[in-house]
């Protein structure tokens, strides 16, 4: 794909939706972990999502590439591993040894990692001073929001490796976004389904190898896994593909600045957690960064 990114009202709506969905996912995952182990949680949510998307894809006639593209299949396999399977496992392992704040900052770093990758690998995604400053401002906003917990030490013996695992997971997300954009013309539902199929083929055997046979969860846990599979995995994966294919990976990475905000706000609204005093400052930095980096797209949006 070589055309310029096309950022529309629908693009902004999809990115805002993804921020809300992924920001609320942490609460649901905490509930699920009360009844299932981490790797089987990842396997369960991606398994439910795969079954759903395969059914939808089948009803649409199994369409994938617009024209035969045998050279694109190795990229699809790599993206399938980098989009969910590998980062899911890296995060599941790494978060045992690092603070949740460091994991959150690592995910926010996806946006910064996408910038240089897109500059060199995606036509029309050139890195400019204004765009770079905007993304750095947004990242600083996330660090302010998370606060001192971002870089506190847990004292765990494997903390360094845990941090490396979180950064590696962020790198996987960044690289997969760029590779999705570089694919030839493709059906979004077909691509989203194939990525989940490939992810399942990696995550499910890995869960069995690491944690043994799958446990028999309660009905409540199964219901939570179904929700995780339906909304933040299947639905969000499709939206992610649609945004990257139309608006580009750099625009898609703005989602990573929204997720911590929604996580904090929803934690306060649903769990009664206190709102940090830094929330307004962080929000101003993040919104200012988005406005600076996407000034042209916002101007076109309000003119239209």
PDB file of C-alpha atoms in Angstrom:
ATOM      1  CA  UNK A   1       0.000   0.000   0.000  1.00  0.00           C
ATOM      2  CA  UNK A   2       1.541   3.289  -1.111  1.00  0.00           C
ATOM      3  CA  UNK A   3      -1.208   5.919  -0.905  1.00  0.00           C
ATOM      4  CA  UNK A   4      -1.128   8.699   1.660  1.00  0.00           C
ATOM      5  CA  UNK A   5      -2.850   8.141   5.034  1.00  0.00           C
ATOM      6  CA  UNK A   6      -6.520   9.133   4.927  1.00  0.00           C
ATOM      7  CA  UNK A   7      -7.531  10.455   8.353  1.00  0.00           C
ATOM      8  CA  UNK A   8     -11.297  11.029   8.553  1.00  0.00           C
ATOM      9  CA  UNK A   9     -13.981  11.504  11.211  1.00  0.00           C
ATOM     10  CA  UNK A  10     -14.397   7.727  11.192  1.00  0.00           C
ATOM     11  CA  UNK A  11     -10.661   7.347  11.914  1.00  0.00           C
ATOM     12  CA  UNK A  12     -10.910   9.587  14.990  1.00  0.00           C
ATOM     13  CA  UNK A  13     -14.015   7.732  16.174  1.00  0.00           C
ATOM     14  CA  UNK A  14     -12.357   4.330  15.792  1.00  0.00           C
ATOM     15  CA  UNK A  15      -9.201   5.429  17.634  1.00  0.00           C
ATOM     16  CA  UNK A  16     -11.293   6.930  20.453  1.00  0.00           C
ATOM     17  CA  UNK A  17     -13.280   3.679  20.669  1.00  0.00           C
ATOM     18  CA  UNK A  18     -10.105   1.611  20.833  1.00  0.00           C
ATOM     19  CA  UNK A  19      -8.747   3.796  23.626  1.00  0.00           C
ATOM     20  CA  UNK A  20     -11.908   3.297  25.680  1.00  0.00           C
ATOM     21  CA  UNK A  21     -12.117  -0.448  24.990  1.00  0.00           C
ATOM     22  CA  UNK A  22      -8.473  -1.202  25.768  1.00  0.00           C
ATOM     23  CA  UNK A  23      -8.477   1.178  28.729  1.00  0.00           C
ATOM     24  CA  UNK A  24     -11.342  -0.743  30.310  1.00  0.00           C
ATOM     25  CA  UNK A  25      -9.820  -4.143  29.527  1.00  0.00           C
ATOM     26  CA  UNK A  26      -7.480  -4.020  32.544  1.00  0.00           C
ATOM     27  CA  UNK A  27     -10.462  -4.077  34.912  1.00  0.00           C
ATOM     28  CA  UNK A  28     -11.949  -7.097  33.145  1.00  0.00           C
ATOM     29  CA  UNK A  29      -8.614  -8.927  33.110  1.00  0.00           C
ATOM     30  CA  UNK A  30      -8.279  -8.460  36.878  1.00  0.00           C
ATOM     31  CA  UNK A  31     -11.668 -10.126  37.296  1.00  0.00           C
ATOM     32  CA  UNK A  32     -10.707 -12.991  34.972  1.00  0.00           C
ATOM     33  CA  UNK A  33      -7.408 -13.655  36.774  1.00  0.00           C
ATOM     34  CA  UNK A  34      -9.360 -14.611  39.885  1.00  0.00           C
ATOM     35  CA  UNK A  35     -10.500 -17.756  38.081  1.00  0.00           C
ATOM     36  CA  UNK A  36      -7.803 -18.605  35.513  1.00  0.00           C
ATOM     37  CA  UNK A  37      -4.014 -18.494  35.090  1.00  0.00           C
ATOM     38  CA  UNK A  38      -2.326 -15.740  32.994  1.00  0.00           C
ATOM     39  CA  UNK A  39      -1.291 -17.754  29.933  1.00  0.00           C
ATOM     40  CA  UNK A  40      -4.635 -19.563  29.715  1.00  0.00           C
ATOM     41  CA  UNK A  41      -6.344 -16.205  30.064  1.00  0.00           C
ATOM     42  CA  UNK A  42      -4.463 -14.998  26.981  1.00  0.00           C
ATOM     43  CA  UNK A  43      -5.207 -18.280  25.193  1.00  0.00           C
ATOM     44  CA  UNK A  44      -8.883 -18.188  26.161  1.00  0.00           C
ATOM     45  CA  UNK A  45      -9.528 -14.646  24.956  1.00  0.00           C
ATOM     46  CA  UNK A  46      -7.719 -15.145  21.660  1.00  0.00           C
ATOM     47  CA  UNK A  47      -9.401 -18.538  21.210  1.00  0.00           C
ATOM     48  CA  UNK A  48     -12.908 -17.072  21.640  1.00  0.00           C
ATOM     49  CA  UNK A  49     -12.014 -14.219  19.298  1.00  0.00           C
ATOM     50  CA  UNK A  50     -10.668 -16.586  16.653  1.00  0.00           C
ATOM     51  CA  UNK A  51     -13.795 -18.757  16.628  1.00  0.00           C
ATOM     52  CA  UNK A  52     -16.006 -15.698  16.245  1.00  0.00           C
ATOM     53  CA  UNK A  53     -13.968 -14.107  13.475  1.00  0.00           C
ATOM     54  CA  UNK A  54     -13.581 -17.372  11.541  1.00  0.00           C
ATOM     55  CA  UNK A  55     -17.391 -17.701  11.504  1.00  0.00           C
ATOM     56  CA  UNK A  56     -17.819 -14.122  10.269  1.00  0.00           C
ATOM     57  CA  UNK A  57     -15.071 -14.524   7.675  1.00  0.00           C
ATOM     58  CA  UNK A  58     -16.643 -17.751   6.402  1.00  0.00           C
ATOM     59  CA  UNK A  59     -20.019 -16.052   5.943  1.00  0.00           C
ATOM     60  CA  UNK A  60     -18.248 -13.434   3.812  1.00  0.00           C
ATOM     61  CA  UNK A  61     -16.776 -16.063   1.489  1.00  0.00           C
ATOM     62  CA  UNK A  62     -13.219 -16.361   2.892  1.00  0.00           C
ATOM     63  CA  UNK A  63     -11.987 -13.276   1.008  1.00  0.00           C
ATOM     64  CA  UNK A  64      -8.473 -12.109   1.774  1.00  0.00           C
ATOM     65  CA  UNK A  65      -6.174 -10.493  -0.792  1.00  0.00           C
ATOM     66  CA  UNK A  66      -7.777  -8.607  -3.690  1.00  0.00           C
ATOM     67  CA  UNK A  67      -5.378 -10.356  -6.078  1.00  0.00           C
ATOM     68  CA  UNK A  68      -3.108 -13.387  -5.519  1.00  0.00           C
ATOM     69  CA  UNK A  69      -0.203 -12.255  -3.326  1.00  0.00           C
ATOM     70  CA  UNK A  70       1.997 -15.230  -2.415  1.00  0.00           C
ATOM     71  CA  UNK A  71       4.874 -12.947  -1.398  1.00  0.00           C
ATOM     72  CA  UNK A  72       2.682 -11.324   1.260  1.00  0.00           C
ATOM     73  CA  UNK A  73       2.064 -14.525   3.242  1.00  0.00           C
ATOM     74  CA  UNK A  74       5.378 -14.502   5.164  1.00  0.00           C
ATOM     75  CA  UNK A  75       4.538 -10.958   6.309  1.00  0.00           C
ATOM     76  CA  UNK A  76       1.065 -12.077   7.408  1.00  0.00           C
ATOM     77  CA  UNK A  77       2.621 -14.867   9.486  1.00  0.00           C
ATOM     78  CA  UNK A  78       5.073 -12.451  11.110  1.00  0.00           C
ATOM     79  CA  UNK A  79       2.315  -9.922  11.829  1.00  0.00           C
ATOM     80  CA  UNK A  80       0.144 -12.669  13.318  1.00  0.00           C
ATOM     81  CA  UNK A  81       2.914 -13.481  15.786  1.00  0.00           C
ATOM     82  CA  UNK A  82       3.769  -9.846  16.567  1.00  0.00           C
ATOM     83  CA  UNK A  83       0.190  -8.537  16.876  1.00  0.00           C
ATOM     84  CA  UNK A  84      -0.949 -10.673  19.785  1.00  0.00           C
ATOM     85  CA  UNK A  85       0.786 -13.976  20.455  1.00  0.00           C
ATOM     86  CA  UNK A  86       4.316 -12.849  21.311  1.00  0.00           C
ATOM     87  CA  UNK A  87       3.428  -9.596  23.135  1.00  0.00           C
ATOM     88  CA  UNK A  88       0.654 -11.338  25.127  1.00  0.00           C
ATOM     89  CA  UNK A  89       3.170 -13.883  26.394  1.00  0.00           C
ATOM     90  CA  UNK A  90       5.933 -11.329  26.978  1.00  0.00           C
ATOM     91  CA  UNK A  91       3.604  -9.141  29.035  1.00  0.00           C
ATOM     92  CA  UNK A  92       2.167 -12.086  30.972  1.00  0.00           C
ATOM     93  CA  UNK A  93       5.680 -13.111  31.970  1.00  0.00           C
ATOM     94  CA  UNK A  94       7.223  -9.654  32.377  1.00  0.00           C
ATOM     95  CA  UNK A  95       4.480  -8.204  34.584  1.00  0.00           C
ATOM     96  CA  UNK A  96       5.333 -10.759  37.273  1.00  0.00           C
ATOM     97  CA  UNK A  97       8.565  -8.839  37.931  1.00  0.00           C
ATOM     98  CA  UNK A  98       7.844  -5.158  37.130  1.00  0.00           C
ATOM     99  CA  UNK A  99       5.426  -2.570  38.448  1.00  0.00           C
ATOM    100  CA  UNK A 100       2.163  -2.018  36.610  1.00  0.00           C
ATOM    101  CA  UNK A 101       3.350   1.561  36.082  1.00  0.00           C
ATOM    102  CA  UNK A 102       6.379   0.439  34.099  1.00  0.00           C
ATOM    103  CA  UNK A 103       4.195  -1.831  31.974  1.00  0.00           C
ATOM    104  CA  UNK A 104       1.900   1.130  31.275  1.00  0.00           C
ATOM    105  CA  UNK A 105       4.788   3.368  30.241  1.00  0.00           C
ATOM    106  CA  UNK A 106       6.094   0.587  27.991  1.00  0.00           C
ATOM    107  CA  UNK A 107       2.783   0.452  26.145  1.00  0.00           C
ATOM    108  CA  UNK A 108       2.756   4.242  25.781  1.00  0.00           C
ATOM    109  CA  UNK A 109       6.210   3.950  24.211  1.00  0.00           C
ATOM    110  CA  UNK A 110       4.625   2.129  21.250  1.00  0.00           C
ATOM    111  CA  UNK A 111       3.777   5.521  19.745  1.00  0.00           C
ATOM    112  CA  UNK A 112       7.404   6.669  19.991  1.00  0.00           C
ATOM    113  CA  UNK A 113       8.656   3.400  18.477  1.00  0.00           C
ATOM    114  CA  UNK A 114       6.245   3.660  15.544  1.00  0.00           C
ATOM    115  CA  UNK A 115       7.541   7.111  14.514  1.00  0.00           C
ATOM    116  CA  UNK A 116      11.012   6.105  13.203  1.00  0.00           C
ATOM    117  CA  UNK A 117       9.766   2.779  11.819  1.00  0.00           C
ATOM    118  CA  UNK A 118       6.991   4.454   9.839  1.00  0.00           C
ATOM    119  CA  UNK A 119       9.349   7.201   8.652  1.00  0.00           C
ATOM    120  CA  UNK A 120      11.591   4.677   6.896  1.00  0.00           C
ATOM    121  CA  UNK A 121       9.108   1.933   5.985  1.00  0.00           C
ATOM    122  CA  UNK A 122       5.743   3.579   5.209  1.00  0.00           C
ATOM    123  CA  UNK A 123       5.209   6.035   2.335  1.00  0.00           C
ATOM    124  CA  UNK A 124       3.586   9.285   3.468  1.00  0.00           C
ATOM    125  CA  UNK A 125       4.498   8.776   7.162  1.00  0.00           C
ATOM    126  CA  UNK A 126       7.503  11.093   7.336  1.00  0.00           C
ATOM    127  CA  UNK A 127       8.773  12.149  10.752  1.00  0.00           C
ATOM    128  CA  UNK A 128       8.643  15.920  11.230  1.00  0.00           C
ATOM    129  CA  UNK A 129       9.779  18.084  14.141  1.00  0.00           C
ATOM    130  CA  UNK A 130       6.186  19.036  14.980  1.00  0.00           C
ATOM    131  CA  UNK A 131       5.011  15.435  14.916  1.00  0.00           C
ATOM    132  CA  UNK A 132       7.969  14.258  16.992  1.00  0.00           C
ATOM    133  CA  UNK A 133       7.467  16.969  19.614  1.00  0.00           C
ATOM    134  CA  UNK A 134       3.760  16.139  19.813  1.00  0.00           C
ATOM    135  CA  UNK A 135       4.386  12.464  20.452  1.00  0.00           C
ATOM    136  CA  UNK A 136       7.071  13.182  23.052  1.00  0.00           C
ATOM    137  CA  UNK A 137       4.656  15.580  24.817  1.00  0.00           C
ATOM    138  CA  UNK A 138       1.996  12.861  24.889  1.00  0.00           C
ATOM    139  CA  UNK A 139       4.475  10.350  26.288  1.00  0.00           C
ATOM    140  CA  UNK A 140       5.494  12.778  29.031  1.00  0.00           C
ATOM    141  CA  UNK A 141       1.790  13.160  29.845  1.00  0.00           C
ATOM    142  CA  UNK A 142       1.480   9.404  30.348  1.00  0.00           C
ATOM    143  CA  UNK A 143       4.552   9.363  32.621  1.00  0.00           C
ATOM    144  CA  UNK A 144       3.086  12.256  34.659  1.00  0.00           C
ATOM    145  CA  UNK A 145      -0.218  10.388  34.969  1.00  0.00           C
ATOM    146  CA  UNK A 146       1.394   7.161  36.172  1.00  0.00           C
ATOM    147  CA  UNK A 147       3.727   9.062  38.493  1.00  0.00           C
ATOM    148  CA  UNK A 148       6.592   7.676  40.554  1.00  0.00           C
ATOM    149  CA  UNK A 149       5.313   4.125  40.131  1.00  0.00           C
ATOM    150  CA  UNK A 150       6.482   4.264  36.523  1.00  0.00           C
ATOM    151  CA  UNK A 151      10.118   3.568  37.334  1.00  0.00           C
ATOM    152  CA  UNK A 152      10.040   2.197  40.894  1.00  0.00           C
ATOM    153  CA  UNK A 153      11.919  -1.032  41.458  1.00  0.00           C
ATOM    154  CA  UNK A 154      10.143  -4.163  42.622  1.00  0.00           C
ATOM    155  CA  UNK A 155      13.391  -5.669  43.895  1.00  0.00           C
ATOM    156  CA  UNK A 156      12.710  -8.882  41.972  1.00  0.00           C
ATOM    157  CA  UNK A 157      15.768 -10.798  40.811  1.00  0.00           C
ATOM    158  CA  UNK A 158      14.449 -10.919  37.242  1.00  0.00           C
ATOM    159  CA  UNK A 159      13.215  -7.313  37.132  1.00  0.00           C
ATOM    160  CA  UNK A 160      15.669  -6.278  34.400  1.00  0.00           C
ATOM    161  CA  UNK A 161      14.519  -9.125  32.187  1.00  0.00           C
ATOM    162  CA  UNK A 162      10.899  -8.321  33.026  1.00  0.00           C
ATOM    163  CA  UNK A 163      11.409  -4.742  31.866  1.00  0.00           C
ATOM    164  CA  UNK A 164      13.080  -5.949  28.694  1.00  0.00           C
ATOM    165  CA  UNK A 165      10.095  -8.229  28.072  1.00  0.00           C
ATOM    166  CA  UNK A 166       7.674  -5.276  28.384  1.00  0.00           C
ATOM    167  CA  UNK A 167       9.739  -3.125  26.018  1.00  0.00           C
ATOM    168  CA  UNK A 168       9.991  -6.057  23.597  1.00  0.00           C
ATOM    169  CA  UNK A 169       6.189  -6.402  23.688  1.00  0.00           C
ATOM    170  CA  UNK A 170       5.831  -2.710  22.829  1.00  0.00           C
ATOM    171  CA  UNK A 171       8.285  -3.174  19.959  1.00  0.00           C
ATOM    172  CA  UNK A 172       6.198  -6.071  18.649  1.00  0.00           C
ATOM    173  CA  UNK A 173       3.067  -3.909  18.565  1.00  0.00           C
ATOM    174  CA  UNK A 174       4.928  -1.075  16.816  1.00  0.00           C
ATOM    175  CA  UNK A 175       6.511  -3.263  14.147  1.00  0.00           C
ATOM    176  CA  UNK A 176       3.288  -5.198  13.477  1.00  0.00           C
ATOM    177  CA  UNK A 177       1.396  -1.934  12.867  1.00  0.00           C
ATOM    178  CA  UNK A 178       3.929  -0.854  10.262  1.00  0.00           C
ATOM    179  CA  UNK A 179       3.886  -4.254   8.540  1.00  0.00           C
ATOM    180  CA  UNK A 180       0.061  -4.265   8.365  1.00  0.00           C
ATOM    181  CA  UNK A 181       0.185  -0.946   6.519  1.00  0.00           C
ATOM    182  CA  UNK A 182       2.703  -2.323   3.979  1.00  0.00           C
ATOM    183  CA  UNK A 183       0.538  -5.277   2.910  1.00  0.00           C
ATOM    184  CA  UNK A 184      -1.080  -5.210  -0.560  1.00  0.00           C
ATOM    185  CA  UNK A 185      -4.859  -4.586  -0.905  1.00  0.00           C
ATOM    186  CA  UNK A 186      -6.586  -6.937   1.531  1.00  0.00           C
ATOM    187  CA  UNK A 187     -10.016  -7.584   3.049  1.00  0.00           C
ATOM    188  CA  UNK A 188      -9.903  -6.181   6.627  1.00  0.00           C
ATOM    189  CA  UNK A 189     -12.072  -8.938   8.115  1.00  0.00           C
ATOM    190  CA  UNK A 190     -10.019 -11.635   6.416  1.00  0.00           C
ATOM    191  CA  UNK A 191      -6.759 -10.102   7.604  1.00  0.00           C
ATOM    192  CA  UNK A 192      -8.009  -9.589  11.174  1.00  0.00           C
ATOM    193  CA  UNK A 193      -9.148 -13.239  11.245  1.00  0.00           C
ATOM    194  CA  UNK A 194      -5.869 -14.600   9.899  1.00  0.00           C
ATOM    195  CA  UNK A 195      -3.917 -12.643  12.509  1.00  0.00           C
ATOM    196  CA  UNK A 196      -6.042 -14.183  15.274  1.00  0.00           C
ATOM    197  CA  UNK A 197      -5.737 -17.692  13.794  1.00  0.00           C
ATOM    198  CA  UNK A 198      -1.961 -17.382  13.690  1.00  0.00           C
ATOM    199  CA  UNK A 199      -1.902 -15.904  17.184  1.00  0.00           C
ATOM    200  CA  UNK A 200      -3.991 -18.801  18.539  1.00  0.00           C
ATOM    201  CA  UNK A 201      -1.651 -21.312  16.910  1.00  0.00           C
ATOM    202  CA  UNK A 202       1.177 -19.850  19.019  1.00  0.00           C
ATOM    203  CA  UNK A 203      -0.527 -18.862  22.290  1.00  0.00           C
ATOM    204  CA  UNK A 204      -2.567 -22.023  22.975  1.00  0.00           C
ATOM    205  CA  UNK A 205       0.379 -24.483  22.686  1.00  0.00           C
ATOM    206  CA  UNK A 206       2.549 -22.081  24.682  1.00  0.00           C
ATOM    207  CA  UNK A 207      -0.052 -21.943  27.475  1.00  0.00           C
ATOM    208  CA  UNK A 208      -0.206 -25.738  27.575  1.00  0.00           C
ATOM    209  CA  UNK A 209       3.596 -25.955  27.677  1.00  0.00           C
ATOM    210  CA  UNK A 210       4.022 -23.339  30.430  1.00  0.00           C
ATOM    211  CA  UNK A 211       0.944 -23.950  32.612  1.00  0.00           C
ATOM    212  CA  UNK A 212      -0.108 -27.481  31.742  1.00  0.00           C
ATOM    213  CA  UNK A 213      -3.573 -28.609  30.555  1.00  0.00           C
ATOM    214  CA  UNK A 214      -6.287 -25.938  30.565  1.00  0.00           C
ATOM    215  CA  UNK A 215      -8.169 -25.541  33.850  1.00  0.00           C
ATOM    216  CA  UNK A 216     -11.930 -25.872  34.033  1.00  0.00           C
ATOM    217  CA  UNK A 217     -13.049 -22.298  34.786  1.00  0.00           C
ATOM    218  CA  UNK A 218     -16.343 -21.342  36.371  1.00  0.00           C
ATOM    219  CA  UNK A 219     -19.277 -20.048  34.333  1.00  0.00           C
ATOM    220  CA  UNK A 220     -18.480 -16.531  35.460  1.00  0.00           C
ATOM    221  CA  UNK A 221     -14.888 -16.817  34.240  1.00  0.00           C
ATOM    222  CA  UNK A 222     -16.039 -18.304  30.928  1.00  0.00           C
ATOM    223  CA  UNK A 223     -18.419 -15.390  30.491  1.00  0.00           C
ATOM    224  CA  UNK A 224     -15.606 -12.917  31.157  1.00  0.00           C
ATOM    225  CA  UNK A 225     -13.354 -14.729  28.656  1.00  0.00           C
ATOM    226  CA  UNK A 226     -16.132 -14.541  26.081  1.00  0.00           C
ATOM    227  CA  UNK A 227     -16.443 -10.780  26.634  1.00  0.00           C
ATOM    228  CA  UNK A 228     -12.662 -10.365  26.377  1.00  0.00           C
ATOM    229  CA  UNK A 229     -12.640 -12.392  23.188  1.00  0.00           C
ATOM    230  CA  UNK A 230     -15.588 -10.567  21.625  1.00  0.00           C
ATOM    231  CA  UNK A 231     -14.831  -6.900  22.364  1.00  0.00           C
ATOM    232  CA  UNK A 232     -11.188  -6.053  23.178  1.00  0.00           C
ATOM    233  CA  UNK A 233      -9.749  -8.908  21.092  1.00  0.00           C
ATOM    234  CA  UNK A 234     -11.940  -9.663  18.039  1.00  0.00           C
ATOM    235  CA  UNK A 235     -13.718  -6.316  17.692  1.00  0.00           C
ATOM    236  CA  UNK A 236     -10.711  -4.196  18.613  1.00  0.00           C
ATOM    237  CA  UNK A 237      -8.407  -6.226  16.369  1.00  0.00           C
ATOM    238  CA  UNK A 238     -10.683  -5.497  13.407  1.00  0.00           C
ATOM    239  CA  UNK A 239     -10.826  -1.785  14.242  1.00  0.00           C
ATOM    240  CA  UNK A 240      -7.035  -1.737  14.572  1.00  0.00           C
ATOM    241  CA  UNK A 241      -6.616  -3.213  11.090  1.00  0.00           C
ATOM    242  CA  UNK A 242      -9.128  -0.741   9.624  1.00  0.00           C
ATOM    243  CA  UNK A 243      -7.364   2.265  11.199  1.00  0.00           C
ATOM    244  CA  UNK A 244      -3.866   1.177  10.172  1.00  0.00           C
ATOM    245  CA  UNK A 245      -4.913   0.365   6.609  1.00  0.00           C
ATOM    246  CA  UNK A 246      -6.659   3.719   6.135  1.00  0.00           C
ATOM    247  CA  UNK A 247      -5.106   6.298   8.486  1.00  0.00           C
ATOM    248  CA  UNK A 248      -1.696   4.679   9.008  1.00  0.00           C
ATOM    249  CA  UNK A 249       0.283   3.218  11.933  1.00  0.00           C
ATOM    250  CA  UNK A 250       1.379   6.590  13.336  1.00  0.00           C
ATOM    251  CA  UNK A 251      -2.205   7.762  13.760  1.00  0.00           C
ATOM    252  CA  UNK A 252      -3.177   4.375  15.197  1.00  0.00           C
ATOM    253  CA  UNK A 253      -0.456   4.683  17.858  1.00  0.00           C
ATOM    254  CA  UNK A 254      -2.347   7.616  19.438  1.00  0.00           C
ATOM    255  CA  UNK A 255      -4.469   4.931  21.088  1.00  0.00           C
ATOM    256  CA  UNK A 256      -1.574   4.137  23.414  1.00  0.00           C
ATOM    257  CA  UNK A 257      -1.824   7.594  24.999  1.00  0.00           C
ATOM    258  CA  UNK A 258      -5.542   7.207  25.687  1.00  0.00           C
ATOM    259  CA  UNK A 259      -5.422   3.815  27.379  1.00  0.00           C
ATOM    260  CA  UNK A 260      -3.819   4.969  30.691  1.00  0.00           C
ATOM    261  CA  UNK A 261      -6.322   7.843  30.981  1.00  0.00           C
ATOM    262  CA  UNK A 262      -9.336   5.581  30.550  1.00  0.00           C
ATOM    263  CA  UNK A 263      -7.825   2.997  32.897  1.00  0.00           C
ATOM    264  CA  UNK A 264      -7.447   5.615  35.664  1.00  0.00           C
ATOM    265  CA  UNK A 265     -10.854   7.234  35.098  1.00  0.00           C
ATOM    266  CA  UNK A 266     -12.745   3.936  34.922  1.00  0.00           C
ATOM    267  CA  UNK A 267     -10.901   2.663  37.993  1.00  0.00           C
ATOM    268  CA  UNK A 268     -12.203   5.688  39.872  1.00  0.00           C
ATOM    269  CA  UNK A 269     -15.753   5.417  38.541  1.00  0.00           C
ATOM    270  CA  UNK A 270     -16.182   1.655  38.888  1.00  0.00           C
ATOM    271  CA  UNK A 271     -13.782   0.609  41.655  1.00  0.00           C
ATOM    272  CA  UNK A 272     -13.786   3.835  43.659  1.00  0.00           C
ATOM    273  CA  UNK A 273     -10.043   4.295  43.258  1.00  0.00           C
ATOM    274  CA  UNK A 274      -8.780   7.835  43.960  1.00  0.00           C
ATOM    275  CA  UNK A 275      -8.041  10.052  40.978  1.00  0.00           C
ATOM    276  CA  UNK A 276      -4.388  11.153  40.939  1.00  0.00           C
ATOM    277  CA  UNK A 277      -3.718  14.847  41.425  1.00  0.00           C
ATOM    278  CA  UNK A 278      -1.694  14.782  38.209  1.00  0.00           C
ATOM    279  CA  UNK A 279      -4.692  13.792  36.055  1.00  0.00           C
ATOM    280  CA  UNK A 280      -5.490  17.259  34.701  1.00  0.00           C
ATOM    281  CA  UNK A 281      -1.864  18.081  33.945  1.00  0.00           C
ATOM    282  CA  UNK A 282      -1.384  14.712  32.247  1.00  0.00           C
ATOM    283  CA  UNK A 283      -4.579  15.163  30.258  1.00  0.00           C
ATOM    284  CA  UNK A 284      -3.443  18.601  29.094  1.00  0.00           C
ATOM    285  CA  UNK A 285      -0.065  17.241  27.985  1.00  0.00           C
ATOM    286  CA  UNK A 286      -1.581  14.262  26.168  1.00  0.00           C
ATOM    287  CA  UNK A 287      -4.259  16.302  24.391  1.00  0.00           C
ATOM    288  CA  UNK A 288      -1.707  18.994  23.576  1.00  0.00           C
ATOM    289  CA  UNK A 289       0.604  16.362  22.128  1.00  0.00           C
ATOM    290  CA  UNK A 290      -2.173  14.859  20.033  1.00  0.00           C
ATOM    291  CA  UNK A 291      -3.157  18.305  18.776  1.00  0.00           C
ATOM    292  CA  UNK A 292       0.430  19.194  17.881  1.00  0.00           C
ATOM    293  CA  UNK A 293       1.226  15.914  16.143  1.00  0.00           C
ATOM    294  CA  UNK A 294      -2.098  15.779  14.264  1.00  0.00           C
ATOM    295  CA  UNK A 295      -2.547  19.481  13.556  1.00  0.00           C
ATOM    296  CA  UNK A 296      -3.120  18.972   9.832  1.00  0.00           C
ATOM    297  CA  UNK A 297      -5.659  16.168  10.326  1.00  0.00           C
ATOM    298  CA  UNK A 298      -7.551  18.164  12.962  1.00  0.00           C
ATOM    299  CA  UNK A 299      -7.654  21.235  10.702  1.00  0.00           C
ATOM    300  CA  UNK A 300      -9.144  19.179   7.871  1.00  0.00           C
ATOM    301  CA  UNK A 301     -11.598  17.577  10.270  1.00  0.00           C
ATOM    302  CA  UNK A 302     -13.060  20.860  11.515  1.00  0.00           C
ATOM    303  CA  UNK A 303     -13.034  22.455   8.082  1.00  0.00           C
ATOM    304  CA  UNK A 304     -15.051  19.516   6.750  1.00  0.00           C
TER     305      UNK A 304
END
